[in-house]
Amino acid sequence: MFRSAILLTTLLSVATPTFAQSAPTQPVDVNAFRASVAAVRFDASAGAFTSAPATARVPRRGLGTGQRILWTSIAGLGGFFAGAYIGAAIEGDRCNCDDPGLKGALIGMPIGTAAAAITTWILTRK
């Protein structure tokens, strides 16, 4: 199965043709180009550029998407272990077996991960 998946992926990547699109060429009107270059003024005074109002840079609020993803994954990892610990504590040693608390830990892991990740994603909104 694994070999057939690799073979299929390799065949699809080799068999798919890739073509670059050529840019449409248009004839250049030399006289119009020269006229537009002649119309450009390079001797404009520096005062013309300082009269425009300066735009103030607005500081960003909140976290960026990358930071949100980072903190959500860290919280999910913490929730994974917290869910395992809490699930094992809730189950306790009721089964009188060789692995007490394992079932509770296995149930608590995904619940803790989802709860922590969703909560962190919501709390880090802008």
mmCIF file with all atom_site columns, N, CA and C in Angstrom, residues 1 24 44 54 58 61 72 77-78 83 89 95 107 115-116 120:
data_model
loop_
_atom_site.group_PDB
_atom_site.id
_atom_site.type_symbol
_atom_site.label_atom_id
_atom_site.label_alt_id
_atom_site.label_comp_id
_atom_site.label_asym_id
_atom_site.label_entity_id
_atom_site.label_seq_id
_atom_site.pdbx_PDB_ins_code
_atom_site.Cartn_x
_atom_site.Cartn_y
_atom_site.Cartn_z
_atom_site.occupancy
_atom_site.B_iso_or_equiv
_atom_site.pdbx_formal_charge
_atom_site.auth_seq_id
_atom_site.auth_comp_id
_atom_site.auth_asym_id
_atom_site.auth_atom_id
_atom_site.pdbx_PDB_model_num
ATOM 1  N N  . MET A 1 1   ? 0.829   -1.188 0.000   1.00 0.00 ? 1   MET A N  1
ATOM 2  C CA . MET A 1 1   ? 0.000   0.000  0.000   1.00 0.00 ? 1   MET A CA 1
ATOM 3  C C  . MET A 1 1   ? 0.869   1.246  0.000   1.00 0.00 ? 1   MET A C  1
ATOM 4  N N  . PRO A 1 24  ? 1.820   38.766 -23.596 1.00 0.00 ? 24  PRO A N  1
ATOM 5  C CA . PRO A 1 24  ? 1.437   39.282 -24.911 1.00 0.00 ? 24  PRO A CA 1
ATOM 6  C C  . PRO A 1 24  ? 2.323   40.474 -25.273 1.00 0.00 ? 24  PRO A C  1
ATOM 7  N N  . ALA A 1 44  ? 11.686  69.470 -9.699  1.00 0.00 ? 44  ALA A N  1
ATOM 8  C CA . ALA A 1 44  ? 10.649  69.872 -8.754  1.00 0.00 ? 44  ALA A CA 1
ATOM 9  C C  . ALA A 1 44  ? 11.283  70.208 -7.422  1.00 0.00 ? 44  ALA A C  1
ATOM 10 N N  . ALA A 1 54  ? 1.765   64.074 6.857   1.00 0.00 ? 54  ALA A N  1
ATOM 11 C CA . ALA A 1 54  ? 2.410   62.806 7.191   1.00 0.00 ? 54  ALA A CA 1
ATOM 12 C C  . ALA A 1 54  ? 1.364   61.856 7.777   1.00 0.00 ? 54  ALA A C  1
ATOM 13 N N  . VAL A 1 58  ? -0.251  53.644 12.777  1.00 0.00 ? 58  VAL A N  1
ATOM 14 C CA . VAL A 1 58  ? -1.143  53.163 13.823  1.00 0.00 ? 58  VAL A CA 1
ATOM 15 C C  . VAL A 1 58  ? -0.567  51.864 14.382  1.00 0.00 ? 58  VAL A C  1
ATOM 16 N N  . ARG A 1 61  ? -2.888  46.280 17.158  1.00 0.00 ? 61  ARG A N  1
ATOM 17 C CA . ARG A 1 61  ? -3.431  45.732 18.392  1.00 0.00 ? 61  ARG A CA 1
ATOM 18 C C  . ARG A 1 61  ? -3.517  44.231 18.285  1.00 0.00 ? 61  ARG A C  1
ATOM 19 N N  . THR A 1 72  ? -2.132  28.995 20.425  1.00 0.00 ? 72  THR A N  1
ATOM 20 C CA . THR A 1 72  ? -3.197  27.999 20.432  1.00 0.00 ? 72  THR A CA 1
ATOM 21 C C  . THR A 1 72  ? -2.623  26.587 20.481  1.00 0.00 ? 72  THR A C  1
ATOM 22 N N  . LEU A 1 77  ? -1.399  21.743 23.653  1.00 0.00 ? 77  LEU A N  1
ATOM 23 C CA . LEU A 1 77  ? -0.487  20.765 24.253  1.00 0.00 ? 77  LEU A CA 1
ATOM 24 C C  . LEU A 1 77  ? -0.656  20.732 25.775  1.00 0.00 ? 77  LEU A C  1
ATOM 25 N N  . GLY A 1 78  ? -0.793  21.902 26.374  1.00 0.00 ? 78  GLY A N  1
ATOM 26 C CA . GLY A 1 78  ? -1.039  21.948 27.818  1.00 0.00 ? 78  GLY A CA 1
ATOM 27 C C  . GLY A 1 78  ? -2.370  21.314 28.176  1.00 0.00 ? 78  GLY A C  1
ATOM 28 N N  . GLY A 1 83  ? -5.874  17.454 30.501  1.00 0.00 ? 83  GLY A N  1
ATOM 29 C CA . GLY A 1 83  ? -7.013  16.558 30.319  1.00 0.00 ? 83  GLY A CA 1
ATOM 30 C C  . GLY A 1 83  ? -6.689  15.139 30.720  1.00 0.00 ? 83  GLY A C  1
ATOM 31 N N  . ALA A 1 89  ? -7.581  11.301 37.206  1.00 0.00 ? 89  ALA A N  1
ATOM 32 C CA . ALA A 1 89  ? -7.979  11.566 38.584  1.00 0.00 ? 89  ALA A CA 1
ATOM 33 C C  . ALA A 1 89  ? -9.468  11.298 38.793  1.00 0.00 ? 89  ALA A C  1
ATOM 34 N N  . CYS A 1 95  ? -11.307 0.353  38.758  1.00 0.00 ? 95  CYS A N  1
ATOM 35 C CA . CYS A 1 95  ? -11.343 -0.882 37.976  1.00 0.00 ? 95  CYS A CA 1
ATOM 36 C C  . CYS A 1 95  ? -10.552 -2.024 38.627  1.00 0.00 ? 95  CYS A C  1
ATOM 37 N N  . ILE A 1 107 ? -9.683  9.398  27.617  1.00 0.00 ? 107 ILE A N  1
ATOM 38 C CA . ILE A 1 107 ? -10.876 10.183 27.321  1.00 0.00 ? 107 ILE A CA 1
ATOM 39 C C  . ILE A 1 107 ? -10.606 11.670 27.546  1.00 0.00 ? 107 ILE A C  1
ATOM 40 N N  . ALA A 1 115 ? -10.689 21.809 24.289  1.00 0.00 ? 115 ALA A N  1
ATOM 41 C CA . ALA A 1 115 ? -11.163 22.896 25.144  1.00 0.00 ? 115 ALA A CA 1
ATOM 42 C C  . ALA A 1 115 ? -10.119 24.007 25.255  1.00 0.00 ? 115 ALA A C  1
ATOM 43 N N  . ALA A 1 116 ? -8.869  23.632 25.463  1.00 0.00 ? 116 ALA A N  1
ATOM 44 C CA . ALA A 1 116 ? -7.818  24.647 25.606  1.00 0.00 ? 116 ALA A CA 1
ATOM 45 C C  . ALA A 1 116 ? -7.548  25.369 24.297  1.00 0.00 ? 116 ALA A C  1
ATOM 46 N N  . THR A 1 120 ? -8.317  29.339 23.719  1.00 0.00 ? 120 THR A N  1
ATOM 47 C CA . THR A 1 120 ? -7.214  30.236 23.404  1.00 0.00 ? 120 THR A CA 1
ATOM 48 C C  . THR A 1 120 ? -7.443  30.947 22.085  1.00 0.00 ? 120 THR A C  1
#
